[in-house]
Amino acid sequence: MAEALRVGIAGLGTVGASVARVLRDKADVLTRQCGRDIVVTAVSARDPKRDRGIDLSAAKWFDDPVKMAEKADIDVFVELIGGDEGPARLSVKAALEAGRHVVTANKALLAKHGVQLAEIAEKKGVLLNYEAAVAGGIPVIKTMREAMAGNAVTRVFGILNGTCNYVLTRMEAEGISFDACLKDAQRLGYAEADPTFDIEGHDTAHKLSILTSLAFGTKIAANDIYMEGISNITQADIRAAGDLGYRIKLLGVAQRTDSGIEQRVHPTMVPTASVIAQVHGVINAVAIETDILGELLLSGPGAGGNATASAVIGDIADIAKSRPGFQHAPVFGWPAKELKPYKRARMRSHAGGYFIRLTVHDRTGVFAAIAKRMADNDISLESIVQQAAGAETQAQKTVILVTHETTEAAVRKAVEGITKDGHLTDKPQVIRIERAE
Ligand SMILES: NC(=O)c1ccc[n+]([C@@H]2O[C@H](COP(=O)([O-])OP(=O)(O)OC[C@H]3O[C@@H](n4cnc5c(N)ncnc54)[C@H](OP(=O)(O)O)[C@@H]3O)[C@@H](O)[C@H]2O)c1
């Protein structure tokens, strides 16, 4: 049997401790599958005394993950610290430069420095595997990078943040407000004490930027993403969506268009009957559309110790099975040096259907004025519905418009015009409609 694969794990928190535990519990199976043992020979975290629920005394302890990356007797450096700078970045870079394979779950690091790290990995002839960085346990990286060779991707979109999907699912199921739902999610441990990063779409954007690069062979452009979170979604939106045959999801979408690539993260209406609309709670899903395969949808657990560990261990097992001298798949599907610059399509040219909810004074002429602003901007309407705005006031009405395909620029201009007309009593709500099977 080949020599054991020696693994060093930096970061022994939720994911790191789970990886160590599964490697121990599944040692026999992994040995049979990989044709060699996988042994944890080095570990690093901040606190050497902390009980991590697993005996790691056989592994050499390092206070400094960079030193471990440079000096430990390891073949694979597994980075599970987190963060886009500091010890995570320095240790991954050091490990690659020392000619060691790297496995990481760190989307923030890859979104910011992925291309540079991929260049080092490819120059050194080592693997930089990161399956767990996007959609946790779902094997989307391997699917896009290896299983879909030759396919040209036209669009990739998904539910990439479990916290947002959990909040939207409960808002719809229980009719509770965003604030009440978020508070409960925090109490139950489904949302962080500071939920901004998840709720406002940053986490989804990091993951989307990696998928965009894989899909279109472009450099990662995490700062070039149109982003809106879910904090202004109300019960009125969710109810109106339901009445119209839609469900609201926070999607990350990357799409090739004539003017460049759209990368956008925002609340989206998807048809209630579509497959992605059936993805509830903390579950993640990624849909990939290509010229050869058509549409593929993967769904499953996007976070959590065991689910994430499953992806990390898959990456380690790939390294255990790789043969010396065998050409590795490029980190982002194309050689890092050949990734093209990202050409952003302007959001104003985005084409699609729109849901517009307006709260207006209940007086004559308002309906006609709204219809005129729409017509002036060449927006054709699929439906326009007028409702009482709520029992609390007789003085206002809600108008809900659903457009046929139009452009973002036209919708923004029409809504600006309606606002100027002085008929609105509240901020207008605009939600994009996404085509989904
Ligand atoms: N949790 C998930 O469900 C999930 C899902 C997908 C991806 N990820 C990614 O996986 C990574 C780890 O996440 P996590 O949830 O496991 O984080 P975590 O529970 O906060 O664990 C972080 C670990 O890093 C260690 N650490 C922090 N600073 C260090 C330093 N300077 N030197 C050495 N060790 C250091 C900590 O040590 P101490 O324990 O001693 O404090 C801790 O063990 C992140 O990149 C995250 O984005 C997580």
GROMACS .gro file of C-alpha atoms and ligand atoms in nm:
model
  485
    1MET     CA    1   0.000   0.000   0.000
    2ALA     CA    2   0.114   0.355  -0.074
    3GLU     CA    3   0.248   0.567   0.210
    4ALA     CA    4  -0.007   0.736   0.435
    5LEU     CA    5  -0.125   1.082   0.336
    6ARG     CA    6  -0.024   1.320   0.617
    7VAL     CA    7  -0.276   1.592   0.692
    8GLY     CA    8  -0.236   1.911   0.896
    9ILE     CA    9  -0.557   2.084   1.009
   10ALA     CA   10  -0.539   2.456   1.091
   11GLY     CA   11  -0.857   2.565   1.271
   12LEU     CA   12  -1.039   2.321   1.499
   13GLY     CA   13  -1.376   2.494   1.536
   14THR     CA   14  -1.712   2.379   1.398
   15VAL     CA   15  -1.570   2.248   1.071
   16GLY     CA   16  -1.212   2.159   1.174
   17ALA     CA   17  -1.317   1.945   1.471
   18SER     CA   18  -1.580   1.769   1.254
   19VAL     CA   19  -1.318   1.694   0.987
   20ALA     CA   20  -1.083   1.543   1.248
   21ARG     CA   21  -1.369   1.337   1.393
   22VAL     CA   22  -1.489   1.201   1.058
   23LEU     CA   23  -1.133   1.119   0.949
   24ARG     CA   24  -1.101   0.913   1.269
   25ASP     CA   25  -1.446   0.748   1.252
   26LYS     CA   26  -1.425   0.667   0.879
   27ALA     CA   27  -1.056   0.577   0.868
   28ASP     CA   28  -1.111   0.220   0.741
   29VAL     CA   29  -1.355   0.317   0.467
   30LEU     CA   30  -1.132   0.601   0.349
   31THR     CA   31  -0.827   0.375   0.341
   32ARG     CA   32  -1.011   0.124   0.124
   33GLN     CA   33  -1.142   0.396  -0.109
   34CYS     CA   34  -0.813   0.585  -0.141
   35GLY     CA   35  -0.572   0.291  -0.132
   36ARG     CA   36  -0.376   0.452   0.152
   37ASP     CA   37  -0.424   0.571   0.508
   38ILE     CA   38  -0.511   0.933   0.581
   39VAL     CA   39  -0.350   1.045   0.906
   40VAL     CA   40  -0.377   1.376   1.092
   41THR     CA   41  -0.017   1.450   1.189
   42ALA     CA   42  -0.038   1.820   1.279
   43VAL     CA   43  -0.301   2.060   1.412
   44SER     CA   44  -0.322   2.430   1.492
   45ALA     CA   45  -0.577   2.653   1.666
   46ARG     CA   46  -0.565   2.942   1.911
   47ASP     CA   47  -0.629   2.761   2.237
   48PRO     CA   48  -0.433   2.435   2.294
   49LYS     CA   49  -0.632   2.359   2.612
   50ARG     CA   50  -0.980   2.378   2.468
   51ASP     CA   51  -1.179   2.052   2.472
   52ARG     CA   52  -1.271   1.976   2.110
   53GLY     CA   53  -1.440   1.645   2.184
   54ILE     CA   54  -1.167   1.445   2.010
   55ASP     CA   55  -0.826   1.323   2.116
   56LEU     CA   56  -0.568   1.492   1.896
   57SER     CA   57  -0.268   1.422   2.118
   58ALA     CA   58  -0.101   1.207   1.850
   59ALA     CA   59  -0.080   1.510   1.619
   60LYS     CA   60   0.188   1.775   1.664
   61TRP     CA   61   0.044   2.101   1.797
   62PHE     CA   62   0.138   2.434   1.635
   63ASP     CA   63   0.046   2.771   1.788
   64ASP     CA   64   0.121   2.931   1.453
   65PRO     CA   65  -0.058   2.794   1.143
   66VAL     CA   66   0.201   2.958   0.915
   67LYS     CA   67   0.479   2.764   1.084
   68MET     CA   68   0.271   2.449   1.047
   69ALA     CA   69   0.224   2.519   0.677
   70GLU     CA   70   0.599   2.565   0.630
   71LYS     CA   71   0.754   2.312   0.863
   72ALA     CA   72   0.517   2.032   0.966
   73ASP     CA   73   0.553   1.680   0.828
   74ILE     CA   74   0.241   1.705   0.616
   75ASP     CA   75   0.137   1.650   0.253
   76VAL     CA   76  -0.190   1.845   0.279
   77PHE     CA   77  -0.260   2.169   0.464
   78VAL     CA   78  -0.629   2.204   0.554
   79GLU     CA   79  -0.723   2.565   0.629
   80LEU     CA   80  -1.039   2.596   0.844
   81ILE     CA   81  -0.963   2.920   1.028
   82GLY     CA   82  -1.165   3.164   0.816
   83GLY     CA   83  -1.114   3.529   0.720
   84ASP     CA   84  -0.979   3.683   0.402
   85GLU     CA   85  -0.650   3.806   0.550
   86GLY     CA   86  -0.430   3.725   0.851
   87PRO     CA   87  -0.341   3.368   0.945
   88ALA     CA   88  -0.574   3.208   0.686
   89ARG     CA   89  -0.421   3.388   0.389
   90LEU     CA   90  -0.063   3.373   0.514
   91SER     CA   91  -0.077   3.003   0.598
   92VAL     CA   92  -0.244   2.898   0.270
   93LYS     CA   93   0.013   3.097   0.072
   94ALA     CA   94   0.299   2.950   0.276
   95ALA     CA   95   0.171   2.595   0.228
   96LEU     CA   96   0.136   2.635  -0.149
   97GLU     CA   97   0.479   2.795  -0.177
   98ALA     CA   98   0.623   2.503   0.021
   99GLY     CA   99   0.473   2.271  -0.245
  100ARG     CA  100   0.198   2.127  -0.026
  101HIS     CA  101  -0.158   2.061  -0.139
  102VAL     CA  102  -0.420   2.283   0.025
  103VAL     CA  103  -0.785   2.222   0.111
  104THR     CA  104  -0.992   2.514   0.235
  105ALA     CA  105  -1.358   2.598   0.310
  106ASN     CA  106  -1.283   2.971   0.309
  107LYS     CA  107  -1.500   3.156   0.051
  108ALA     CA  108  -1.394   3.499   0.182
  109LEU     CA  109  -1.029   3.417   0.116
  110LEU     CA  110  -1.096   3.277  -0.232
  111ALA     CA  111  -1.327   3.565  -0.327
  112LYS     CA  112  -1.046   3.809  -0.250
  113HIS     CA  113  -0.724   3.623  -0.328
  114GLY     CA  114  -0.836   3.308  -0.514
  115VAL     CA  115  -0.674   3.388  -0.849
  116GLN     CA  116  -0.338   3.475  -0.696
  117LEU     CA  117  -0.343   3.159  -0.481
  118ALA     CA  118  -0.445   2.948  -0.782
  119GLU     CA  119  -0.146   3.083  -0.977
  120ILE     CA  120   0.089   2.971  -0.699
  121ALA     CA  121  -0.078   2.626  -0.677
  122GLU     CA  122  -0.058   2.573  -1.053
  123LYS     CA  123   0.304   2.689  -1.069
  124LYS     CA  124   0.396   2.450  -0.789
  125GLY     CA  125   0.193   2.162  -0.938
  126VAL     CA  126  -0.018   2.115  -0.625
  127LEU     CA  127  -0.392   2.109  -0.566
  128LEU     CA  128  -0.595   2.390  -0.412
  129ASN     CA  129  -0.932   2.228  -0.337
  130TYR     CA  130  -1.225   2.428  -0.200
  131GLU     CA  131  -1.546   2.228  -0.241
  132ALA     CA  132  -1.679   2.336   0.101
  133ALA     CA  133  -1.639   2.707   0.022
  134VAL     CA  134  -1.956   2.721  -0.190
  135ALA     CA  135  -2.287   2.571  -0.073
  136GLY     CA  136  -2.122   2.365   0.206
  137GLY     CA  137  -2.184   1.996   0.148
  138ILE     CA  138  -2.315   2.024  -0.211
  139PRO     CA  139  -2.048   1.904  -0.458
  140VAL     CA  140  -2.095   2.197  -0.695
  141ILE     CA  141  -1.728   2.281  -0.754
  142LYS     CA  142  -1.639   1.933  -0.871
  143THR     CA  143  -1.955   1.920  -1.081
  144MET     CA  144  -1.875   2.244  -1.262
  145ARG     CA  145  -1.499   2.197  -1.284
  146GLU     CA  146  -1.479   1.831  -1.378
  147ALA     CA  147  -1.814   1.668  -1.451
  148MET     CA  148  -1.928   1.937  -1.695
  149ALA     CA  149  -1.616   1.957  -1.911
  150GLY     CA  150  -1.694   2.101  -2.255
  151ASN     CA  151  -2.026   2.253  -2.150
  152ALA     CA  152  -2.068   2.627  -2.204
  153VAL     CA  153  -2.253   2.773  -1.907
  154THR     CA  154  -2.516   3.037  -1.985
  155ARG     CA  155  -2.645   3.100  -1.635
  156VAL     CA  156  -2.575   2.981  -1.284
  157PHE     CA  157  -2.795   3.077  -0.994
  158GLY     CA  158  -2.870   2.959  -0.648
  159ILE     CA  159  -2.979   2.985  -0.291
  160LEU     CA  160  -2.638   3.014  -0.133
  161ASN     CA  161  -2.712   3.140   0.217
  162GLY     CA  162  -2.904   2.920   0.461
  163THR     CA  163  -2.981   3.204   0.704
  164CYS     CA  164  -3.165   3.409   0.441
  165ASN     CA  165  -3.356   3.109   0.311
  166TYR     CA  166  -3.451   3.009   0.665
  167VAL     CA  167  -3.587   3.360   0.738
  168LEU     CA  168  -3.783   3.384   0.410
  169THR     CA  169  -3.924   3.032   0.453
  170ARG     CA  170  -4.053   3.106   0.804
  171MET     CA  171  -4.190   3.447   0.706
  172GLU     CA  172  -4.398   3.278   0.440
  173ALA     CA  173  -4.504   2.976   0.646
  174GLU     CA  174  -4.592   3.163   0.966
  175GLY     CA  175  -4.687   3.512   0.845
  176ILE     CA  176  -4.438   3.679   1.081
  177SER     CA  177  -4.234   3.995   1.017
  178PHE     CA  178  -3.872   3.999   0.905
  179ASP     CA  179  -3.756   4.141   1.241
  180ALA     CA  180  -3.943   3.883   1.450
  181CYS     CA  181  -3.818   3.601   1.231
  182LEU     CA  182  -3.457   3.716   1.243
  183LYS     CA  183  -3.467   3.744   1.622
  184ASP     CA  184  -3.595   3.389   1.648
  185ALA     CA  185  -3.333   3.265   1.401
  186GLN     CA  186  -3.064   3.422   1.621
  187ARG     CA  187  -3.210   3.259   1.932
  188LEU     CA  188  -3.206   2.919   1.759
  189GLY     CA  189  -2.851   2.963   1.628
  190TYR     CA  190  -2.947   2.990   1.257
  191ALA     CA  191  -2.831   3.353   1.238
  192GLU     CA  192  -2.522   3.527   1.377
  193ALA     CA  193  -2.544   3.790   1.653
  194ASP     CA  194  -2.445   4.038   1.378
  195PRO     CA  195  -2.642   3.903   1.082
  196THR     CA  196  -2.553   4.183   0.836
  197PHE     CA  197  -2.304   3.976   0.638
  198ASP     CA  198  -2.565   3.708   0.565
  199ILE     CA  199  -2.883   3.917   0.547
  200GLU     CA  200  -2.745   4.191   0.323
  201GLY     CA  201  -2.611   3.940   0.069
  202HIS     CA  202  -2.232   3.960   0.121
  203ASP     CA  203  -2.193   3.588   0.196
  204THR     CA  204  -2.397   3.497  -0.113
  205ALA     CA  205  -2.184   3.739  -0.319
  206HIS     CA  206  -1.858   3.572  -0.211
  207LYS     CA  207  -1.987   3.231  -0.317
  208LEU     CA  208  -2.137   3.364  -0.638
  209SER     CA  209  -1.805   3.524  -0.739
  210ILE     CA  210  -1.640   3.181  -0.725
  211LEU     CA  211  -1.919   3.018  -0.929
  212THR     CA  212  -1.895   3.298  -1.188
  213SER     CA  213  -1.527   3.232  -1.240
  214LEU     CA  214  -1.587   2.858  -1.282
  215ALA     CA  215  -1.882   2.918  -1.514
  216PHE     CA  216  -1.730   3.177  -1.746
  217GLY     CA  217  -1.352   3.140  -1.714
  218THR     CA  218  -1.317   3.494  -1.579
  219LYS     CA  219  -1.111   3.638  -1.295
  220ILE     CA  220  -1.298   3.648  -0.963
  221ALA     CA  221  -1.466   3.988  -0.924
  222ALA     CA  222  -1.630   3.979  -0.581
  223ASN     CA  223  -1.642   4.359  -0.556
  224ASP     CA  224  -1.826   4.391  -0.884
  225ILE     CA  225  -2.159   4.241  -0.780
  226TYR     CA  226  -2.496   4.416  -0.769
  227MET     CA  227  -2.626   4.345  -0.420
  228GLU     CA  228  -2.952   4.388  -0.228
  229GLY     CA  229  -3.038   4.199   0.092
  230ILE     CA  230  -3.368   4.074   0.228
  231SER     CA  231  -3.419   4.318   0.517
  232ASN     CA  232  -3.685   4.522   0.335
  233ILE     CA  233  -3.901   4.224   0.236
  234THR     CA  234  -4.239   4.253   0.405
  235GLN     CA  235  -4.538   4.028   0.461
  236ALA     CA  236  -4.720   4.235   0.196
  237ASP     CA  237  -4.456   4.128  -0.062
  238ILE     CA  238  -4.469   3.763   0.041
  239ARG     CA  239  -4.850   3.754   0.029
  240ALA     CA  240  -4.865   3.935  -0.306
  241ALA     CA  241  -4.599   3.700  -0.447
  242GLY     CA  242  -4.806   3.399  -0.335
  243ASP     CA  243  -5.125   3.539  -0.491
  244LEU     CA  244  -4.941   3.586  -0.821
  245GLY     CA  245  -4.789   3.234  -0.820
  246TYR     CA  246  -4.441   3.329  -0.700
  247ARG     CA  247  -4.219   3.272  -0.398
  248ILE     CA  248  -3.946   3.512  -0.282
  249LYS     CA  249  -3.590   3.377  -0.254
  250LEU     CA  250  -3.256   3.550  -0.211
  251LEU     CA  251  -3.069   3.435  -0.523
  252GLY     CA  252  -2.716   3.486  -0.644
  253VAL     CA  253  -2.730   3.494  -1.024
  254ALA     CA  254  -2.446   3.501  -1.280
  255GLN     CA  255  -2.552   3.523  -1.642
  256ARG     CA  256  -2.383   3.586  -1.974
  257THR     CA  257  -2.542   3.872  -2.169
  258ASP     CA  258  -2.454   4.060  -2.490
  259SER     CA  259  -2.292   4.342  -2.292
  260GLY     CA  260  -2.093   4.129  -2.045
  261ILE     CA  261  -2.161   3.913  -1.741
  262GLU     CA  262  -2.427   3.997  -1.487
  263GLN     CA  263  -2.344   3.914  -1.128
  264ARG     CA  264  -2.629   4.001  -0.896
  265VAL     CA  265  -2.755   3.911  -0.552
  266HIS     CA  266  -3.107   4.024  -0.462
  267PRO     CA  267  -3.450   3.906  -0.348
  268THR     CA  268  -3.610   3.735  -0.645
  269MET     CA  269  -3.952   3.607  -0.734
  270VAL     CA  270  -3.941   3.254  -0.872
  271PRO     CA  271  -4.248   3.063  -0.992
  272THR     CA  272  -4.397   2.865  -0.700
  273ALA     CA  273  -4.401   2.552  -0.919
  274SER     CA  274  -4.026   2.576  -1.005
  275VAL     CA  275  -3.784   2.331  -0.846
  276ILE     CA  276  -3.580   2.603  -0.675
  277ALA     CA  277  -3.895   2.738  -0.507
  278GLN     CA  278  -3.923   2.404  -0.322
  279VAL     CA  279  -3.589   2.460  -0.146
  280HIS     CA  280  -3.685   2.550   0.210
  281GLY     CA  281  -3.517   2.642   0.537
  282VAL     CA  282  -3.139   2.627   0.568
  283ILE     CA  283  -3.103   2.410   0.256
  284ASN     CA  284  -2.896   2.550  -0.033
  285ALA     CA  285  -2.939   2.490  -0.407
  286VAL     CA  286  -2.744   2.570  -0.722
  287ALA     CA  287  -2.892   2.562  -1.073
  288ILE     CA  288  -2.655   2.547  -1.370
  289GLU     CA  289  -2.769   2.595  -1.731
  290THR     CA  290  -2.544   2.482  -2.012
  291ASP     CA  291  -2.556   2.424  -2.386
  292ILE     CA  292  -2.501   2.047  -2.375
  293LEU     CA  293  -2.655   1.934  -2.049
  294GLY     CA  294  -2.948   2.175  -2.020
  295GLU     CA  295  -3.043   2.263  -1.664
  296LEU     CA  296  -2.906   2.087  -1.358
  297LEU     CA  297  -3.014   2.158  -1.002
  298LEU     CA  298  -2.819   2.045  -0.700
  299SER     CA  299  -2.960   2.093  -0.352
  300GLY     CA  300  -2.856   1.993  -0.004
  301PRO     CA  301  -2.712   2.113   0.325
  302GLY     CA  302  -2.510   2.432   0.278
  303ALA     CA  303  -2.353   2.457   0.622
  304GLY     CA  304  -2.296   2.279   0.952
  305GLY     CA  305  -1.999   2.083   1.085
  306ASN     CA  306  -2.073   1.743   0.932
  307ALA     CA  307  -2.204   1.861   0.593
  308THR     CA  308  -1.907   2.092   0.546
  309ALA     CA  309  -1.667   1.824   0.670
  310SER     CA  310  -1.809   1.589   0.404
  311ALA     CA  311  -1.694   1.828   0.130
  312VAL     CA  312  -1.355   1.888   0.295
  313ILE     CA  313  -1.295   1.513   0.326
  314GLY     CA  314  -1.394   1.460  -0.038
  315ASP     CA  315  -1.122   1.711  -0.128
  316ILE     CA  316  -0.865   1.538   0.094
  317ALA     CA  317  -0.960   1.199  -0.055
  318ASP     CA  318  -0.907   1.336  -0.408
  319ILE     CA  319  -0.554   1.432  -0.309
  320ALA     CA  320  -0.497   1.090  -0.152
  321LYS     CA  321  -0.603   0.928  -0.483
  322SER     CA  322  -0.408   1.163  -0.712
  323ARG     CA  323  -0.100   1.011  -0.870
  324PRO     CA  324   0.237   1.191  -0.866
  325GLY     CA  325   0.311   1.350  -1.204
  326PHE     CA  326  -0.057   1.339  -1.308
  327GLN     CA  327  -0.188   1.672  -1.442
  328HIS     CA  328  -0.431   1.829  -1.191
  329ALA     CA  329  -0.751   2.008  -1.298
  330PRO     CA  330  -0.687   2.385  -1.293
  331VAL     CA  331  -0.818   2.544  -0.973
  332PHE     CA  332  -1.094   2.747  -1.144
  333GLY     CA  333  -1.146   2.518  -1.442
  334TRP     CA  334  -0.912   2.714  -1.670
  335PRO     CA  335  -0.540   2.775  -1.597
  336ALA     CA  336  -0.530   3.073  -1.357
  337LYS     CA  337  -0.305   3.272  -1.591
  338GLU     CA  338  -0.559   3.235  -1.872
  339LEU     CA  339  -0.864   3.356  -1.677
  340LYS     CA  340  -1.011   3.650  -1.867
  341PRO     CA  341  -1.079   3.987  -1.708
  342TYR     CA  342  -1.436   4.012  -1.582
  343LYS     CA  343  -1.649   4.239  -1.800
  344ARG     CA  344  -1.947   4.354  -1.598
  345ALA     CA  345  -2.284   4.398  -1.768
  346ARG     CA  346  -2.445   4.717  -1.639
  347MET     CA  347  -2.735   4.650  -1.405
  348ARG     CA  348  -2.944   4.912  -1.587
  349SER     CA  349  -2.944   4.689  -1.895
  350HIS     CA  350  -3.068   4.383  -1.703
  351ALA     CA  351  -3.374   4.244  -1.881
  352GLY     CA  352  -3.652   4.058  -1.707
  353GLY     CA  353  -3.994   4.076  -1.549
  354TYR     CA  354  -4.057   4.296  -1.245
  355PHE     CA  355  -4.294   4.302  -0.951
  356ILE     CA  356  -4.369   4.656  -0.832
  357ARG     CA  357  -4.570   4.724  -0.518
  358LEU     CA  358  -4.686   5.084  -0.465
  359THR     CA  359  -4.874   5.228  -0.168
  360VAL     CA  360  -5.065   5.529  -0.298
  361HIS     CA  361  -5.318   5.793  -0.189
  362ASP     CA  362  -5.672   5.674  -0.254
  363ARG     CA  363  -5.780   5.947  -0.495
  364THR     CA  364  -5.890   5.971  -0.855
  365GLY     CA  365  -5.633   5.982  -1.130
  366VAL     CA  366  -5.361   5.784  -0.947
  367PHE     CA  367  -5.421   5.460  -1.134
  368ALA     CA  368  -5.416   5.640  -1.469
  369ALA     CA  369  -5.096   5.830  -1.377
  370ILE     CA  370  -4.919   5.505  -1.289
  371ALA     CA  371  -5.031   5.340  -1.612
  372LYS     CA  372  -4.906   5.643  -1.808
  373ARG     CA  373  -4.558   5.632  -1.648
  374MET     CA  374  -4.537   5.266  -1.744
  375ALA     CA  375  -4.646   5.331  -2.102
  376ASP     CA  376  -4.406   5.630  -2.134
  377ASN     CA  377  -4.118   5.391  -2.055
  378ASP     CA  378  -4.240   5.120  -2.293
  379ILE     CA  379  -4.319   4.884  -2.009
  380SER     CA  380  -4.595   4.642  -2.093
  381LEU     CA  381  -4.788   4.503  -1.799
  382GLU     CA  382  -4.883   4.143  -1.740
  383SER     CA  383  -5.112   4.248  -1.456
  384ILE     CA  384  -5.213   4.547  -1.247
  385VAL     CA  385  -5.413   4.496  -0.931
  386GLN     CA  386  -5.552   4.749  -0.687
  387GLN     CA  387  -5.618   4.650  -0.326
  388ALA     CA  388  -5.711   4.819   0.002
  389ALA     CA  389  -5.376   4.888   0.175
  390GLY     CA  390  -5.496   4.751   0.508
  391ALA     CA  391  -5.765   4.798   0.767
  392GLU     CA  392  -5.564   5.071   0.942
  393THR     CA  393  -5.638   5.334   0.680
  394GLN     CA  394  -5.901   5.404   0.420
  395ALA     CA  395  -5.692   5.684   0.272
  396GLN     CA  396  -5.447   5.468   0.084
  397LYS     CA  397  -5.445   5.179  -0.160
  398THR     CA  398  -5.189   4.923  -0.273
  399VAL     CA  399  -5.120   4.888  -0.644
  400ILE     CA  400  -4.934   4.579  -0.758
  401LEU     CA  401  -4.789   4.569  -1.105
  402VAL     CA  402  -4.623   4.275  -1.279
  403THR     CA  403  -4.438   4.363  -1.597
  404HIS     CA  404  -4.355   4.161  -1.905
  405GLU     CA  405  -3.985   4.151  -1.990
  406THR     CA  406  -3.840   4.502  -1.974
  407THR     CA  407  -3.517   4.664  -1.859
  408GLU     CA  408  -3.396   4.775  -1.519
  409ALA     CA  409  -3.340   5.124  -1.662
  410ALA     CA  410  -3.702   5.152  -1.776
  411VAL     CA  411  -3.840   5.032  -1.443
  412ARG     CA  412  -3.619   5.270  -1.244
  413LYS     CA  413  -3.726   5.563  -1.463
  414ALA     CA  414  -4.094   5.475  -1.436
  415VAL     CA  415  -4.077   5.438  -1.057
  416GLU     CA  416  -3.884   5.768  -1.028
  417GLY     CA  417  -4.158   5.933  -1.231
  418ILE     CA  418  -4.436   5.786  -1.014
  419THR     CA  419  -4.251   5.903  -0.702
  420LYS     CA  420  -4.220   6.256  -0.848
  421ASP     CA  421  -4.594   6.260  -0.928
  422GLY     CA  422  -4.652   6.269  -0.550
  423HIS     CA  423  -4.902   5.983  -0.531
  424LEU     CA  424  -4.697   5.751  -0.309
  425THR     CA  425  -4.746   5.730   0.067
  426ASP     CA  426  -4.461   5.482   0.124
  427LYS     CA  427  -4.135   5.371  -0.043
  428PRO     CA  428  -4.200   5.174  -0.363
  429GLN     CA  429  -4.098   4.808  -0.361
  430VAL     CA  430  -3.938   4.656  -0.671
  431ILE     CA  431  -3.854   4.285  -0.688
  432ARG     CA  432  -3.705   4.120  -0.996
  433ILE     CA  433  -3.867   3.805  -1.136
  434GLU     CA  434  -3.627   3.526  -1.233
  435ARG     CA  435  -3.705   3.264  -1.494
  436ALA     CA  436  -3.680   2.916  -1.338
  437GLU     CA  437  -3.809   2.576  -1.443
  438LIG     N1  438  -1.946   2.654   0.994
  438LIG     C1  439  -1.997   2.622   0.874
  438LIG     O1  440  -2.108   2.568   0.863
  438LIG     C2  441  -1.918   2.650   0.750
  438LIG     C3  442  -1.971   2.613   0.623
  438LIG     C4  443  -1.896   2.634   0.508
  438LIG     C5  444  -1.773   2.694   0.519
  438LIG     N2  445  -1.725   2.733   0.642
  438LIG     C6  446  -1.594   2.796   0.646
  438LIG     O2  447  -1.505   2.714   0.723
  438LIG     C7  448  -1.411   2.796   0.789
  438LIG     C8  449  -1.414   2.763   0.940
  438LIG     O3  450  -1.544   2.792   0.989
  438LIG     P1  451  -1.590   2.744   1.136
  438LIG     O4  452  -1.736   2.768   1.140
  438LIG     O5  453  -1.537   2.608   1.166
  438LIG     O6  454  -1.517   2.854   1.227
  438LIG     P2  455  -1.492   2.851   1.385
  438LIG     O7  456  -1.583   2.754   1.451
  438LIG     O8  457  -1.493   2.992   1.429
  438LIG     O9  458  -1.342   2.795   1.399
  438LIG     C9  459  -1.230   2.869   1.366
  438LIG    C10  460  -1.107   2.796   1.417
  438LIG    O10  461  -0.991   2.871   1.378
  438LIG    C11  462  -0.904   2.881   1.488
  438LIG     N3  463  -0.823   3.002   1.478
  438LIG    C12  464  -0.864   3.130   1.475
  438LIG     N4  465  -0.759   3.214   1.465
  438LIG    C13  466  -0.650   3.135   1.459
  438LIG    C14  467  -0.511   3.160   1.450
  438LIG     N5  468  -0.462   3.284   1.445
  438LIG     N6  469  -0.427   3.055   1.448
  438LIG    C15  470  -0.474   2.927   1.455
  438LIG     N7  471  -0.604   2.898   1.464
  438LIG    C16  472  -0.691   3.000   1.466
  438LIG    C17  473  -0.993   2.882   1.613
  438LIG    O11  474  -0.918   2.842   1.725
  438LIG     P3  475  -0.983   2.823   1.873
  438LIG    O12  476  -1.082   2.712   1.860
  438LIG    O13  477  -0.869   2.786   1.959
  438LIG    O14  478  -1.044   2.955   1.907
  438LIG    C18  479  -1.102   2.783   1.570
  438LIG    O15  480  -1.063   2.653   1.606
  438LIG    C19  481  -1.447   2.941   0.754
  438LIG    O16  482  -1.371   2.984   0.645
  438LIG    C20  483  -1.593   2.932   0.715
  438LIG    O17  484  -1.632   3.034   0.625
  438LIG    C21  485  -1.794   2.711   0.756
   0.00000   0.00000   0.00000
